[in-house]
XYZ file of C-alpha atoms in Angstrom:
530
model
C 116.694 131.272 81.783
C 119.446 133.932 82.079
C 120.066 135.117 85.639
C 120.878 138.761 86.487
C 124.139 139.456 88.363
C 122.344 140.526 91.533
C 120.420 137.276 91.705
C 123.438 135.467 93.190
C 125.027 136.618 96.472
C 128.155 135.269 98.114
C 128.696 135.310 101.898
C 132.097 136.544 103.050
C 131.940 134.297 106.119
C 131.096 130.832 104.837
C 131.568 131.373 101.093
C 128.241 129.572 100.486
C 126.099 130.475 97.514
C 122.397 131.198 97.780
C 119.973 131.927 94.995
C 117.163 134.395 95.211
C 113.818 132.749 94.412
C 112.530 133.240 90.897
C 109.536 132.009 88.957
C 109.759 129.856 85.837
C 108.019 131.402 82.829
C 104.889 129.530 81.697
C 105.020 127.721 78.373
C 103.110 129.323 75.567
C 100.387 127.384 73.745
C 102.683 126.803 70.766
C 105.504 125.562 73.025
C 103.174 123.187 74.860
C 101.829 121.872 71.561
C 105.388 121.327 70.308
C 106.202 119.311 73.457
C 103.133 117.102 73.009
C 103.736 116.574 69.284
C 107.423 115.722 69.729
C 106.747 113.191 72.484
C 107.694 109.582 71.556
C 104.418 108.439 73.183
C 100.911 108.660 71.803
C 99.027 111.382 73.717
C 95.447 112.555 73.477
C 92.279 113.817 75.125
C 89.287 111.560 75.688
C 85.781 111.926 77.100
C 83.150 109.187 77.445
C 85.625 106.965 75.572
C 85.411 109.194 72.493
C 88.669 110.647 71.185
C 89.268 114.394 71.005
C 92.650 115.904 70.180
C 95.483 113.404 69.599
C 99.099 113.905 68.635
C 100.517 112.575 65.365
C 102.422 109.760 67.141
C 99.146 108.237 68.364
C 97.659 108.230 64.855
C 100.778 106.852 63.169
C 101.188 104.198 65.878
C 97.802 102.791 64.876
C 98.235 103.382 61.131
C 95.762 106.272 60.779
C 96.104 109.622 59.015
C 96.701 112.766 61.045
C 93.553 114.002 62.890
C 91.481 111.182 61.373
C 90.513 109.746 64.780
C 88.976 112.929 66.197
C 85.457 112.349 67.608
C 85.800 108.593 66.960
C 84.813 106.026 69.621
C 87.738 103.993 70.967
C 85.690 100.811 70.402
C 87.160 100.622 66.869
C 90.620 100.086 68.395
C 89.692 96.804 70.131
C 89.326 93.349 68.610
C 86.188 92.496 70.577
C 83.643 93.934 72.990
C 84.921 91.836 75.881
C 88.394 93.431 75.859
C 86.900 96.898 75.323
C 84.704 96.434 78.411
C 87.571 94.997 80.504
C 89.902 97.926 79.787
C 87.173 100.474 80.510
C 86.174 98.814 83.780
C 89.790 98.545 84.992
C 90.761 102.105 84.030
C 87.666 103.820 85.462
C 87.917 101.747 88.655
C 91.508 102.923 89.205
C 90.608 106.496 88.291
C 87.884 106.559 90.946
C 90.179 105.093 93.631
C 93.574 106.605 92.787
C 92.895 109.487 90.404
C 94.853 107.767 87.615
C 94.756 104.457 85.813
C 97.152 102.151 84.007
C 96.401 99.012 82.005
C 97.980 96.711 79.435
C 95.954 95.699 76.392
C 96.141 94.768 72.718
C 94.887 97.271 70.144
C 93.968 96.760 66.493
C 95.700 98.901 63.882
C 93.877 100.210 60.804
C 95.385 97.393 58.683
C 94.153 94.754 61.132
C 97.518 94.019 62.780
C 97.703 93.857 66.578
C 100.018 95.778 68.905
C 100.577 95.386 72.641
C 100.124 98.692 74.455
C 100.431 100.271 77.882
C 97.744 102.913 78.491
C 97.958 105.529 81.268
C 95.022 107.841 81.984
C 94.486 110.726 84.408
C 91.957 113.545 84.878
C 92.626 116.958 83.345
C 90.862 118.526 86.306
C 91.036 116.550 89.551
C 88.421 118.819 91.125
C 85.822 118.213 88.413
C 85.322 114.516 87.459
C 83.074 115.519 84.536
C 85.988 117.051 82.658
C 88.014 115.291 79.977
C 90.817 112.795 80.542
C 94.357 112.828 79.163
C 95.899 109.532 78.078
C 99.429 108.415 77.251
C 99.916 105.232 75.241
C 103.116 103.328 74.452
C 103.721 100.425 72.083
C 105.251 97.640 74.227
C 105.200 94.908 71.565
C 109.006 94.769 71.492
C 109.201 94.557 75.280
C 106.595 91.781 75.314
C 108.636 89.790 72.794
C 111.761 90.171 74.932
C 109.800 89.005 77.980
C 108.597 85.926 76.089
C 112.208 85.142 75.129
C 113.383 85.664 78.706
C 110.630 83.426 80.074
C 111.493 80.778 77.487
C 115.153 80.907 78.556
C 114.101 80.428 82.181
C 111.875 77.537 81.179
C 114.646 75.872 79.166
C 116.922 75.890 82.213
C 114.165 74.298 84.288
C 113.630 71.719 81.522
C 117.374 71.042 81.560
C 117.165 70.291 85.273
C 114.067 68.162 84.724
C 115.662 66.293 81.796
C 118.763 65.514 83.862
C 116.679 63.944 86.609
C 114.300 62.223 84.173
C 117.172 60.648 82.219
C 118.523 59.270 85.496
C 115.102 57.828 86.377
C 114.567 56.454 82.870
C 117.892 54.634 82.985
C 116.870 53.057 86.300
C 113.488 52.074 84.787
C 115.136 50.572 81.713
C 117.578 48.704 83.970
C 114.621 47.281 85.880
C 112.804 46.230 82.689
C 115.976 44.676 81.235
C 116.666 42.851 84.496
C 113.187 41.334 84.749
C 113.246 40.307 81.074
C 116.630 38.601 81.552
C 115.391 36.692 84.614
C 112.137 35.821 82.821
C 113.987 34.369 79.820
C 116.092 32.101 82.076
C 113.063 29.924 82.820
C 109.902 30.246 80.714
C 108.309 27.145 82.236
C 107.604 28.649 85.684
C 104.230 30.386 85.279
C 104.303 32.071 88.707
C 107.737 33.621 88.049
C 106.610 34.876 84.622
C 103.548 36.528 86.194
C 105.665 38.192 88.905
C 108.225 39.558 86.433
C 105.431 40.756 84.088
C 103.758 42.698 86.933
C 107.060 44.369 87.828
C 107.616 45.355 84.187
C 104.062 46.750 83.976
C 104.658 48.953 87.047
C 107.948 50.220 85.578
C 106.175 51.144 82.322
C 103.547 53.101 84.307
C 106.337 54.993 86.097
C 107.989 55.818 82.756
C 104.633 57.040 81.431
C 104.262 59.422 84.401
C 107.722 60.879 83.698
C 106.773 61.427 80.059
C 103.609 63.266 81.136
C 105.789 65.694 83.097
C 107.761 66.563 80.003
C 104.529 66.931 78.007
C 103.211 69.257 80.717
C 106.239 71.505 80.322
C 105.800 71.507 76.546
C 102.210 72.696 76.968
C 103.441 76.227 77.747
C 101.239 78.685 79.584
C 97.930 76.839 79.165
C 96.587 76.177 82.645
C 94.695 73.001 83.555
C 93.569 73.337 87.158
C 93.173 70.381 89.503
C 93.179 69.858 93.272
C 96.730 69.139 94.472
C 98.667 68.244 97.600
C 101.907 70.269 97.742
C 103.571 67.614 99.904
C 103.294 65.077 97.097
C 104.321 67.579 94.424
C 107.408 68.588 96.410
C 108.453 65.023 97.166
C 108.083 63.846 93.562
C 110.099 66.788 92.217
C 112.837 66.311 94.782
C 113.178 62.727 93.541
C 114.032 64.205 90.151
C 116.315 66.928 91.537
C 118.380 64.862 94.003
C 120.432 62.940 91.381
C 121.592 66.237 89.772
C 123.498 67.522 92.860
C 124.924 64.802 95.098
C 126.863 67.448 97.074
C 123.650 69.073 98.359
C 121.771 67.570 101.323
C 117.977 67.908 101.089
C 115.980 68.315 104.318
C 112.202 67.773 104.064
C 109.586 68.760 106.647
C 105.937 68.454 105.596
C 102.739 69.308 107.449
C 100.842 66.005 107.594
C 97.499 67.862 107.680
C 98.360 70.188 104.792
C 95.333 71.635 103.016
C 95.005 71.071 99.241
C 95.330 73.825 96.622
C 93.681 74.340 93.222
C 96.479 74.703 90.676
C 98.031 73.512 87.434
C 100.449 70.728 88.511
C 102.871 71.291 85.620
C 103.033 75.062 86.203
C 103.735 74.541 89.908
C 106.303 71.915 88.991
C 108.073 74.550 86.898
C 107.979 76.948 89.874
C 109.428 74.293 92.178
C 112.195 73.306 89.763
C 113.050 76.962 89.055
C 113.475 77.637 92.772
C 115.535 74.468 93.230
C 117.727 75.523 90.303
C 118.250 78.936 91.902
C 119.099 77.360 95.230
C 121.612 74.981 93.631
C 123.224 77.877 91.696
C 123.601 79.806 94.952
C 125.386 76.845 96.583
C 128.765 77.014 94.868
C 130.210 73.954 96.614
C 128.423 71.705 99.121
C 125.432 72.863 101.142
C 121.873 72.275 102.290
C 118.382 72.918 100.954
C 115.397 72.881 103.341
C 111.884 72.268 101.980
C 108.936 72.803 104.328
C 105.154 73.115 104.047
C 102.580 74.470 106.472
C 99.044 75.839 106.721
C 98.723 79.544 107.528
C 95.770 81.871 108.131
C 95.801 85.432 106.782
C 93.485 87.744 108.727
C 91.791 90.985 107.701
C 94.355 93.037 109.668
C 97.432 91.418 108.083
C 100.636 93.451 107.812
C 101.652 92.454 104.279
C 102.624 95.567 102.261
C 100.339 94.547 99.401
C 96.743 93.487 98.830
C 96.030 89.932 99.994
C 92.645 88.239 100.221
C 92.141 86.994 103.816
C 91.628 83.277 104.418
C 93.498 79.960 104.732
C 96.686 79.571 102.687
C 99.274 76.871 102.101
C 102.903 77.962 102.442
C 105.808 76.204 100.724
C 109.303 77.350 101.738
C 112.573 76.550 99.958
C 115.624 77.666 101.942
C 119.264 77.323 100.884
C 122.650 77.870 102.551
C 124.109 79.583 99.487
C 125.623 82.993 98.807
C 122.506 84.982 99.737
C 121.471 88.406 98.448
C 121.682 91.986 99.646
C 118.571 94.185 99.861
C 119.259 95.842 96.493
C 119.348 92.481 94.725
C 116.173 91.318 96.478
C 114.278 94.315 95.090
C 115.203 93.335 91.505
C 115.011 89.535 91.427
C 111.447 89.412 90.056
C 112.222 91.811 87.174
C 111.908 90.060 83.774
C 115.515 90.509 82.645
C 117.404 90.575 85.949
C 120.099 88.016 86.720
C 122.950 87.924 89.221
C 124.965 85.587 87.016
C 127.837 87.446 85.396
C 128.642 86.894 81.715
C 130.913 83.885 81.371
C 130.416 82.940 85.015
C 128.458 79.849 86.014
C 128.249 80.807 89.676
C 125.537 82.730 91.442
C 121.779 82.879 91.266
C 121.440 82.761 87.501
C 117.812 81.886 86.756
C 115.373 84.801 86.519
C 112.347 84.609 88.813
C 109.818 86.600 86.785
C 108.233 83.373 85.503
C 107.865 82.081 89.066
C 106.285 85.366 90.132
C 103.890 85.328 87.147
C 102.724 81.750 87.723
C 102.104 82.276 91.452
C 100.272 85.547 90.796
C 98.056 83.827 88.200
C 97.145 81.290 90.889
C 95.988 84.151 93.202
C 98.997 83.614 95.462
C 102.113 85.578 96.376
C 105.826 84.974 96.946
C 108.160 86.399 99.607
C 111.939 86.292 99.950
C 114.213 86.532 103.021
C 117.961 86.759 102.515
C 121.219 88.234 103.726
C 124.524 88.378 101.909
C 126.496 85.253 102.791
C 123.641 83.701 104.784
C 121.536 81.996 102.136
C 117.988 82.743 100.990
C 114.439 81.593 101.722
C 111.595 81.759 99.205
C 108.063 81.465 100.594
C 105.242 80.575 98.174
C 101.738 81.149 99.527
C 98.699 79.791 97.673
C 95.013 79.958 98.668
C 93.823 76.708 100.214
C 91.210 74.820 98.212
C 87.682 74.122 99.402
C 87.810 70.850 97.470
C 88.899 67.577 99.043
C 92.083 65.992 97.736
C 91.739 62.261 97.114
C 94.813 60.191 96.430
C 94.289 57.783 93.556
C 94.822 54.136 94.474
C 96.020 51.852 91.715
C 94.193 48.555 91.568
C 95.797 45.276 90.666
C 95.416 44.328 87.014
C 92.470 42.097 86.305
C 93.025 38.698 84.769
C 92.148 38.113 81.124
C 88.942 36.300 82.107
C 87.520 39.588 83.440
C 88.427 41.697 80.392
C 85.703 42.965 78.063
C 85.851 41.277 74.682
C 84.193 41.871 71.279
C 83.812 40.589 67.726
C 83.521 43.815 65.675
C 85.858 44.951 62.876
C 88.285 47.692 63.967
C 90.424 49.815 61.639
C 93.784 50.436 63.384
C 95.690 53.430 61.937
C 99.306 54.045 62.991
C 102.651 54.567 61.252
C 104.746 53.023 64.047
C 105.540 49.353 63.485
C 105.668 48.502 67.207
C 102.343 50.219 67.841
C 100.759 48.344 64.919
C 102.077 44.950 66.095
C 100.956 45.444 69.710
C 97.607 46.993 68.678
C 96.881 44.122 66.264
C 97.705 41.483 68.916
C 95.585 43.340 71.492
C 92.585 43.365 69.104
C 92.977 39.696 68.136
C 93.383 38.671 71.790
C 90.137 40.466 72.651
C 88.281 38.787 69.763
C 88.093 41.726 67.316
C 88.844 41.618 63.572
C 91.666 44.157 62.943
C 92.303 45.962 59.639
C 95.633 47.800 59.458
C 96.456 51.156 57.825
C 99.922 52.781 58.086
C 98.957 56.367 57.256
C 95.914 58.613 57.004
C 95.476 58.288 53.244
C 95.519 54.494 53.376
C 93.000 54.617 56.254
C 90.602 56.819 54.248
C 90.788 54.524 51.209
C 90.150 51.411 53.334
C 87.272 53.051 55.176
C 85.681 54.203 51.898
C 85.607 50.634 50.585
C 84.652 48.987 53.938
C 82.567 51.699 55.608
C 79.636 49.390 56.392
C 81.903 46.697 57.827
C 84.112 48.837 60.113
C 82.594 49.491 63.545
C 85.412 51.609 65.006
C 88.530 53.493 63.843
C 91.519 53.714 66.228
C 93.403 56.715 64.827
C 96.909 58.040 65.512
C 97.439 61.805 64.948
C 101.022 62.272 63.733
C 101.592 60.284 60.534
C 103.210 60.772 57.095
C 101.357 61.379 53.786
C 98.131 62.325 55.584
C 97.970 63.100 59.306
C 95.236 62.043 61.713
C 93.472 65.401 61.682
C 92.843 65.323 57.934
C 92.006 61.599 57.989
C 89.460 62.292 60.740
C 87.693 64.870 58.546
C 87.771 62.640 55.454
C 86.332 59.660 57.343
C 83.572 61.826 58.823
C 82.732 63.066 55.316
C 82.357 59.473 54.161
C 80.196 58.494 57.124
C 79.169 61.167 59.609
C 78.310 58.666 62.383
C 81.677 56.859 62.160
C 83.037 56.004 65.611
C 86.635 57.206 66.038
C 89.020 56.709 68.977
C 92.086 58.981 69.032
C 95.217 57.102 70.153
C 98.381 59.172 70.575
C 101.386 59.783 72.789
C 100.462 63.455 73.113
C 98.787 64.886 76.194
C 95.225 66.207 76.047
C 95.320 69.741 74.599
C 92.988 72.074 72.710
C 93.501 70.095 69.466
C 92.341 66.824 71.016
C 89.526 68.594 72.862
C 88.551 69.997 69.454
C 88.280 66.453 68.083
C 86.096 65.420 71.002
C 83.770 68.323 70.214
C 83.632 67.434 66.506
C 82.299 63.909 66.759
C 85.301 61.975 68.099
C 84.132 59.336 70.564
C 87.155 59.016 72.830
C 90.839 59.489 73.564
C 93.422 57.001 74.839
C 96.991 58.055 75.567
C 99.953 55.815 74.808
C 101.257 53.737 76.435
C 98.124 51.879 77.561
C 97.469 48.388 78.938
C 95.351 45.648 77.394
C 92.789 46.117 80.188
C 92.483 49.884 79.533
C 92.239 49.302 75.773
C 89.526 46.650 76.207
C 87.461 48.871 78.505
C 87.758 51.910 76.187
C 86.720 49.918 73.087
C 83.588 48.539 74.706
C 82.619 51.912 76.182
C 82.554 53.418 72.664
C 81.087 50.436 70.798
C 78.287 49.879 73.323
C 77.239 53.521 73.298
C 74.179 54.205 71.161
């Protein structure tokens, strides 16, 4: 807007400049339309979830011709009714409370492809709720991909920390196994000594199996498997892994003996714990201390947290370090997906992003707080709702003698491509009285089963094999005889693939490594079932 000369006056005393008030001219209809059409975001009018006017960006974003979506229900933009209902419920709920709504969702383009979107909606007339709504929609698929990559990078650093501690523990386990074997071989005539060494080796194998399960839990990604946990035990077991990685850091532990349990995914919380430990160790540039504490807290209705929290009993886990600390500006950014205080080419500082930690805790209905000052370290407080379930610590029983093991006489088809697994499995079966038939891949197993289908009572099937894998062999065997009893035996953890087998006629699952006693019990449980 061009100002007239008399619209600006200068004071002779203070030389300050003041402007006379003026009114901005209103945009014409054509100018307003040009603004809406040139916007990089999809914009439109909607009423009762039926589209009215939309700009060209909205149509092209979803692969439709110009004006082709007018008077069309938005249901066609969603993959299923469930997501359509969720988005509507969330948006209208926020509109009623706040006058505007925002939600993330996935929409279906005309060609069937999916795009991640952020939708913002507000009323055209705040005084009249019956009027139309205006919406703004942005394609955030690229941002989502970057977030996935950032989360994966965070996870890889946590896995690196885990792997360092696990390798240390595995070497100690292998040393123990090698030591007992060496002592056992010195004198094979002393039965009592052989039994003692064998029990020690068995316990070491169980410990190694637990470490492997941790790595498998990390590999499972974002799939949650909830169980009732004690955070004292989770913290202590993870610190055992962390301690060997930084000998210059002193760990101080203080646990509430009467700590309430929580309902959570143990592997996801393990990632949270290791991420926070990694951050603390990065902040301690030389030697220092890390304090780990747990306690029960009660959040009342009149709490003073600056965000929405459901009142009730919570369990609080605090990890405090004596590192470099953070100023207030840094604290406000640390949970952003791509924020890091680690400079390029610099290994010092708090380098691991905390957005993954924030996301996991939020998904568990909890929250996380941070206290820090520059040069005075940092404290991270994780608060999770206490569980109503009772936590029971599993007690391992002594192995039963062979006389108490369940035996059999049936024919069992053992399918595995690993020579060690075949040798041990065959000896296990023969020891228990079964008649083993061996197949080294899925194709060989199918051919044997086809020719001996009436003789074979049970198939023990590995999943990952050459030529034909276990999944295809499972289907082929079921096609030959639909009531064939199949036991899946693999080193993988239970996931949706194995659960799928169990729902498709598989009779059981046993995870490697397993003992003779466990194998015997599992075989009889399946074979004796009508």
